[in-house]
Tab-separated table of C-alpha atoms in Angstrom:
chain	number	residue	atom	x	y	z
J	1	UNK	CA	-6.832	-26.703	5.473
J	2	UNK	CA	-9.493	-24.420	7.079
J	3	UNK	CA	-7.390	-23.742	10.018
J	4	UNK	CA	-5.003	-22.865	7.817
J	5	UNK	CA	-7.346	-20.422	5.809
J	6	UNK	CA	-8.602	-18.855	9.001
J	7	UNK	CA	-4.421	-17.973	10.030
J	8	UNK	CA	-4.739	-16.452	6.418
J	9	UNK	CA	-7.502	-14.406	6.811
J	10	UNK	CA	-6.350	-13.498	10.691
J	11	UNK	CA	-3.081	-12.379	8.730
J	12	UNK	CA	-4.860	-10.043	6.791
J	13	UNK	CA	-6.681	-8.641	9.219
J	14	UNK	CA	-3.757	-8.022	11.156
J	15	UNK	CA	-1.790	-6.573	8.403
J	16	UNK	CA	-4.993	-4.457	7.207
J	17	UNK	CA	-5.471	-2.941	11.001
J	18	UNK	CA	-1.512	-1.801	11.279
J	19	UNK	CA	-1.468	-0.164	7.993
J	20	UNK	CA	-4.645	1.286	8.970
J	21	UNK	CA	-4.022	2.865	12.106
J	22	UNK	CA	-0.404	3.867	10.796
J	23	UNK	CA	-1.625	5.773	8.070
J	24	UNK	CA	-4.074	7.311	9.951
J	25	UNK	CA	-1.856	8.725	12.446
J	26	UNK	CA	0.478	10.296	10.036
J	27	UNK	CA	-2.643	12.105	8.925
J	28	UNK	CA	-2.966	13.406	12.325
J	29	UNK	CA	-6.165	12.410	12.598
J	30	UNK	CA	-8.399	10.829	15.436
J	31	UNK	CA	-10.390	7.462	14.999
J	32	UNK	CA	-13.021	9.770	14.865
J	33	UNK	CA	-12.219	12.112	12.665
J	34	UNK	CA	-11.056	9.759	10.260
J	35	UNK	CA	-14.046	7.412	10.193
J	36	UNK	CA	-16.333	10.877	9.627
J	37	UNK	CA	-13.746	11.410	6.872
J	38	UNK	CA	-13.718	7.485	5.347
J	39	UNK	CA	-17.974	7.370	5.759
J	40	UNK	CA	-18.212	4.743	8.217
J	41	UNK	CA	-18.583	4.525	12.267
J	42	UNK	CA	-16.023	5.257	14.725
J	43	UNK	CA	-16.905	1.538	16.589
J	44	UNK	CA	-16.220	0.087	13.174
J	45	UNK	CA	-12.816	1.744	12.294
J	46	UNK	CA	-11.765	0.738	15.663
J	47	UNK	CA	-12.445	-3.186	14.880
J	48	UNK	CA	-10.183	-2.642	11.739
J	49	UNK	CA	-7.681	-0.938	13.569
J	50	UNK	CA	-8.136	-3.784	16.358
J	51	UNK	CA	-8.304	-6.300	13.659
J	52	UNK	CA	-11.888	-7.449	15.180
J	53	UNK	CA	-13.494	-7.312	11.395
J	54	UNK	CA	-12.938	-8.237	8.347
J	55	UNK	CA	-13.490	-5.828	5.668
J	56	UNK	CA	-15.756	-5.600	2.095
J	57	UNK	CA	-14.159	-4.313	-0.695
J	58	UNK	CA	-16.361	-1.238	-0.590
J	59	UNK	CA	-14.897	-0.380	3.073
J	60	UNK	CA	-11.517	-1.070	1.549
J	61	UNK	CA	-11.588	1.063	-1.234
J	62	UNK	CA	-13.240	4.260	1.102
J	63	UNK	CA	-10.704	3.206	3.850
J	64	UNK	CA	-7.844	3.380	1.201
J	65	UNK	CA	-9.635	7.037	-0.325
J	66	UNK	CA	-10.180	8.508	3.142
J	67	UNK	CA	-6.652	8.026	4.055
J	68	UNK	CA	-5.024	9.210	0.478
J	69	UNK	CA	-3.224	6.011	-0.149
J	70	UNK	CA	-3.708	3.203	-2.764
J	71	UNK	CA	-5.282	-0.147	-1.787
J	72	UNK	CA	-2.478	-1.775	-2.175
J	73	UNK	CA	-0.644	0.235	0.326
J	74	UNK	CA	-3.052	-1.247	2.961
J	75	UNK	CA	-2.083	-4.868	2.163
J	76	UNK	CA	1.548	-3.930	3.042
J	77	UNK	CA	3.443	-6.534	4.891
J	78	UNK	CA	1.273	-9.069	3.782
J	79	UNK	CA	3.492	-11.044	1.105
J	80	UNK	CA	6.885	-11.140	3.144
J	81	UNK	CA	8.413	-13.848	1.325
J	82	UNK	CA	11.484	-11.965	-0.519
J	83	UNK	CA	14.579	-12.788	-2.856
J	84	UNK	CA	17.209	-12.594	-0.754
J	85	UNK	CA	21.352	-13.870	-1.621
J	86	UNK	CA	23.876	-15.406	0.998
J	87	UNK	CA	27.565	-15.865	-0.304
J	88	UNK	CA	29.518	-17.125	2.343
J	89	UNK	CA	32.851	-15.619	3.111
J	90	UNK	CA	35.310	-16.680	0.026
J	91	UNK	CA	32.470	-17.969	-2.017
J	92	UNK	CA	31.894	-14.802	-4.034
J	93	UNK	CA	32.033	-15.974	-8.222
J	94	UNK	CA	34.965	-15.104	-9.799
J	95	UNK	CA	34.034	-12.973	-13.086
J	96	UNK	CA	35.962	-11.748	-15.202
J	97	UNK	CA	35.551	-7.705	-16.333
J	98	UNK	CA	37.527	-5.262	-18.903
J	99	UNK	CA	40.134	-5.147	-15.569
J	100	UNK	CA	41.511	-8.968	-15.373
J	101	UNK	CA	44.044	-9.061	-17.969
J	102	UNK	CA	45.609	-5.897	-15.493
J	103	UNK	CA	45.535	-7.551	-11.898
J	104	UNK	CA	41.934	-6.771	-11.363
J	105	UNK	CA	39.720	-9.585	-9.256
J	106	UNK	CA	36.366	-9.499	-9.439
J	107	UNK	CA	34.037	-11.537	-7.166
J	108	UNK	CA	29.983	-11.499	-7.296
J	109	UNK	CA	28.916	-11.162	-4.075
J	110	UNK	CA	25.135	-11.218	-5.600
J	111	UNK	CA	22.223	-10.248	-7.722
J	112	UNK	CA	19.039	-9.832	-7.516
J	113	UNK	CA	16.419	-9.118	-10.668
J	114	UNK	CA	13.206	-8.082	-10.492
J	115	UNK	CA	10.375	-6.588	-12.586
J	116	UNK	CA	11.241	-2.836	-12.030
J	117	UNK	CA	14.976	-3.576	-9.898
J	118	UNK	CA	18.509	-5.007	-10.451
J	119	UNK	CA	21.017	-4.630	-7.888
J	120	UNK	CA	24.595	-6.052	-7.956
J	121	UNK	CA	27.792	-6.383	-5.231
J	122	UNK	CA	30.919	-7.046	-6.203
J	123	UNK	CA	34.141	-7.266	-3.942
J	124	UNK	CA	37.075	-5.553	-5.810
J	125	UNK	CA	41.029	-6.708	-5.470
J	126	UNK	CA	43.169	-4.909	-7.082
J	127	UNK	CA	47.100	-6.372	-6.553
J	128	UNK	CA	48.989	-5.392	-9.568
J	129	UNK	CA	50.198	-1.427	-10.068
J	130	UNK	CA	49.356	-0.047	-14.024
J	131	UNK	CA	49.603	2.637	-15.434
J	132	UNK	CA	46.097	2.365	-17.766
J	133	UNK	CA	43.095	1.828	-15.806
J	134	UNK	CA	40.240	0.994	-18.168
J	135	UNK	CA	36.859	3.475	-17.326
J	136	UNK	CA	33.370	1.955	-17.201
J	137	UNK	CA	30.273	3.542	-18.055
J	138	UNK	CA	26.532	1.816	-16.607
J	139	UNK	CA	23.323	2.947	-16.185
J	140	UNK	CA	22.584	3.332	-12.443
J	141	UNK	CA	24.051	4.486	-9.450
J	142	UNK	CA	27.281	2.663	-7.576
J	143	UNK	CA	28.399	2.674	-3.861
J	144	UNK	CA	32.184	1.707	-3.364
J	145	UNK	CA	33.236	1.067	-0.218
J	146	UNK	CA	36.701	1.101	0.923
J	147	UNK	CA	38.479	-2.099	3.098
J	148	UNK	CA	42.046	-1.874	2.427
J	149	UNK	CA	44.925	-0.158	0.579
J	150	UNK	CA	44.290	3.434	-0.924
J	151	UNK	CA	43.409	4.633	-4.325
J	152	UNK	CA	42.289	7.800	-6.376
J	153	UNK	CA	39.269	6.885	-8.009
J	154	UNK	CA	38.124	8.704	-10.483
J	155	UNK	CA	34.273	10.013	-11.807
J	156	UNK	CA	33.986	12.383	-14.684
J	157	UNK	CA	36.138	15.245	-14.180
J	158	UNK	CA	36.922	14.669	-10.351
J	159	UNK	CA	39.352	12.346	-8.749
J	160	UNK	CA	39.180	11.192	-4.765
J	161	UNK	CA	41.623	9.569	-3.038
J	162	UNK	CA	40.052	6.445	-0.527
J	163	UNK	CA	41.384	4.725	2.134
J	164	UNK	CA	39.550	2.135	4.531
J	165	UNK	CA	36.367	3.097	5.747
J	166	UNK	CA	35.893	5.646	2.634
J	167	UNK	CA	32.672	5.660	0.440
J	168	UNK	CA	31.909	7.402	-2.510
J	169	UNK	CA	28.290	6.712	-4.625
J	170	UNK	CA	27.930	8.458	-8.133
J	171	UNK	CA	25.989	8.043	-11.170
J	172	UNK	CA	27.402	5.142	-12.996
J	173	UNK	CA	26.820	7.035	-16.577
J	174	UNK	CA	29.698	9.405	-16.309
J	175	UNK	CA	32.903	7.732	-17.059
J	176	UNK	CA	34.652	6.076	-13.738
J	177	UNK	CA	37.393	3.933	-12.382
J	178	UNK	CA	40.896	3.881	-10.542
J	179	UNK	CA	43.380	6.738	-11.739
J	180	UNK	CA	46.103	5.556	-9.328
J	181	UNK	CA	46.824	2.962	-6.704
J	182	UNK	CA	48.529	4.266	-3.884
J	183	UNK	CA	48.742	1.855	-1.219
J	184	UNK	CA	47.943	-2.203	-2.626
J	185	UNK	CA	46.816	-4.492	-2.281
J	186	UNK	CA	43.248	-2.643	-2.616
J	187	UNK	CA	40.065	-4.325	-1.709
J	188	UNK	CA	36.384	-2.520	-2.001
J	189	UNK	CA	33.638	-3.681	-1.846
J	190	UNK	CA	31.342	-1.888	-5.089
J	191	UNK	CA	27.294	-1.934	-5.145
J	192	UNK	CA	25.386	-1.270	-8.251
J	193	UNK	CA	21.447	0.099	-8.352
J	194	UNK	CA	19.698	-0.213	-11.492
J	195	UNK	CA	16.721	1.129	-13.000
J	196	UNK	CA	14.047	-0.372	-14.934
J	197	UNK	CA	16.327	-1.136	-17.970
J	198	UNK	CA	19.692	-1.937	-17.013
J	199	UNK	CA	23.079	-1.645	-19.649
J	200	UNK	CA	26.639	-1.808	-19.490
């Protein structure tokens, strides 16, 4: 246990002494000037920045101050354990959407929630030629990316045409989806941002 409090503690120090010196030299500023500036000694800002020291709260809070970022900033790094999604190729969810009933596949590719973030991937098929296309309407902004086939997609009052290798983000609030498909079967792949408060 205390060796592994000590790695801990080493971590922090390590973390603490890049952010340091990082934000310090997008100030511009020497370890000199910048310890006149924070209100402590040039030998001491150099064991932070060397991770020699550990550091009070007090120093912490001045460090943070002196280089014009929050406290937190200086601890970043430290908590690298993140949500992340793996889908392995032809594993994606099949979903269904306000497209199915017209040819449309939808598969999830992921999702990830958070306090302040939502993001979804979906890979798109389309296989079936229509003449109505339904439009969708979402908070956020969306990325489609183009594999096969060709379409004009539609957002608002403009239309593009894709092929392979075509991307085209917009805000998902204006109206939006296929107009006409050109060249099928079409595949994209489609990623969604949200904000705070995400609706369909």
């Amino acid at each position: 246990m205390a060796a592994d409090a000590g790695d801990d503690d080493k971590a922090l120090e390590r973390i603490i002494a890049v952010r340091t010196r990082e934000y310090r030299q997008a100030a511009g500023a020497s370890v000199g000037g910048m310890a006149q500036r924070v209100g402590i000694s040039k030998a001491m800002l150099s064991k932070i920045e060397n991770a020699q020291t550990a550091c009070s709260l007090t120093t912490l809070s001045r460090l943070a101050r002196g280089l014009g970022v929050p406290v937190t900033a200086l601890f970043r790094g430290l908590d690298d354990e993140r949500e992340a999604v793996f889908v392995p190729a032809g594993h994606g969810a099949r979903i269904v959407r306000r497209g199915t009933r017209i040819g449309h596949e939808y598969a999830l590719l992921g999702a990830l929630r958070g306090s302040d973030k939502r993001m979804e991937a979906l890979e798109v098929t389309l296989t079936e030629s229509s003449e109505v296309f339904p439009l969708f309407q979402h908070g956020g902004t969306e990325l489609i990316y183009m594999l096969d086939g060709v379409m004009v997609y539609g957002h608002g009052k403009s239309s593009y045409t894709l092929g392979a290798g075509d991307a085209l983000q917009f805000d998902g609030e204006a109206p939006h989806g296929p107009e006409k498909l050109i060249t099928l079967p079409i595949r994209f792949l489609t990623v969604t941002a949200f904000g705070d408060t995400p609706h369909h």
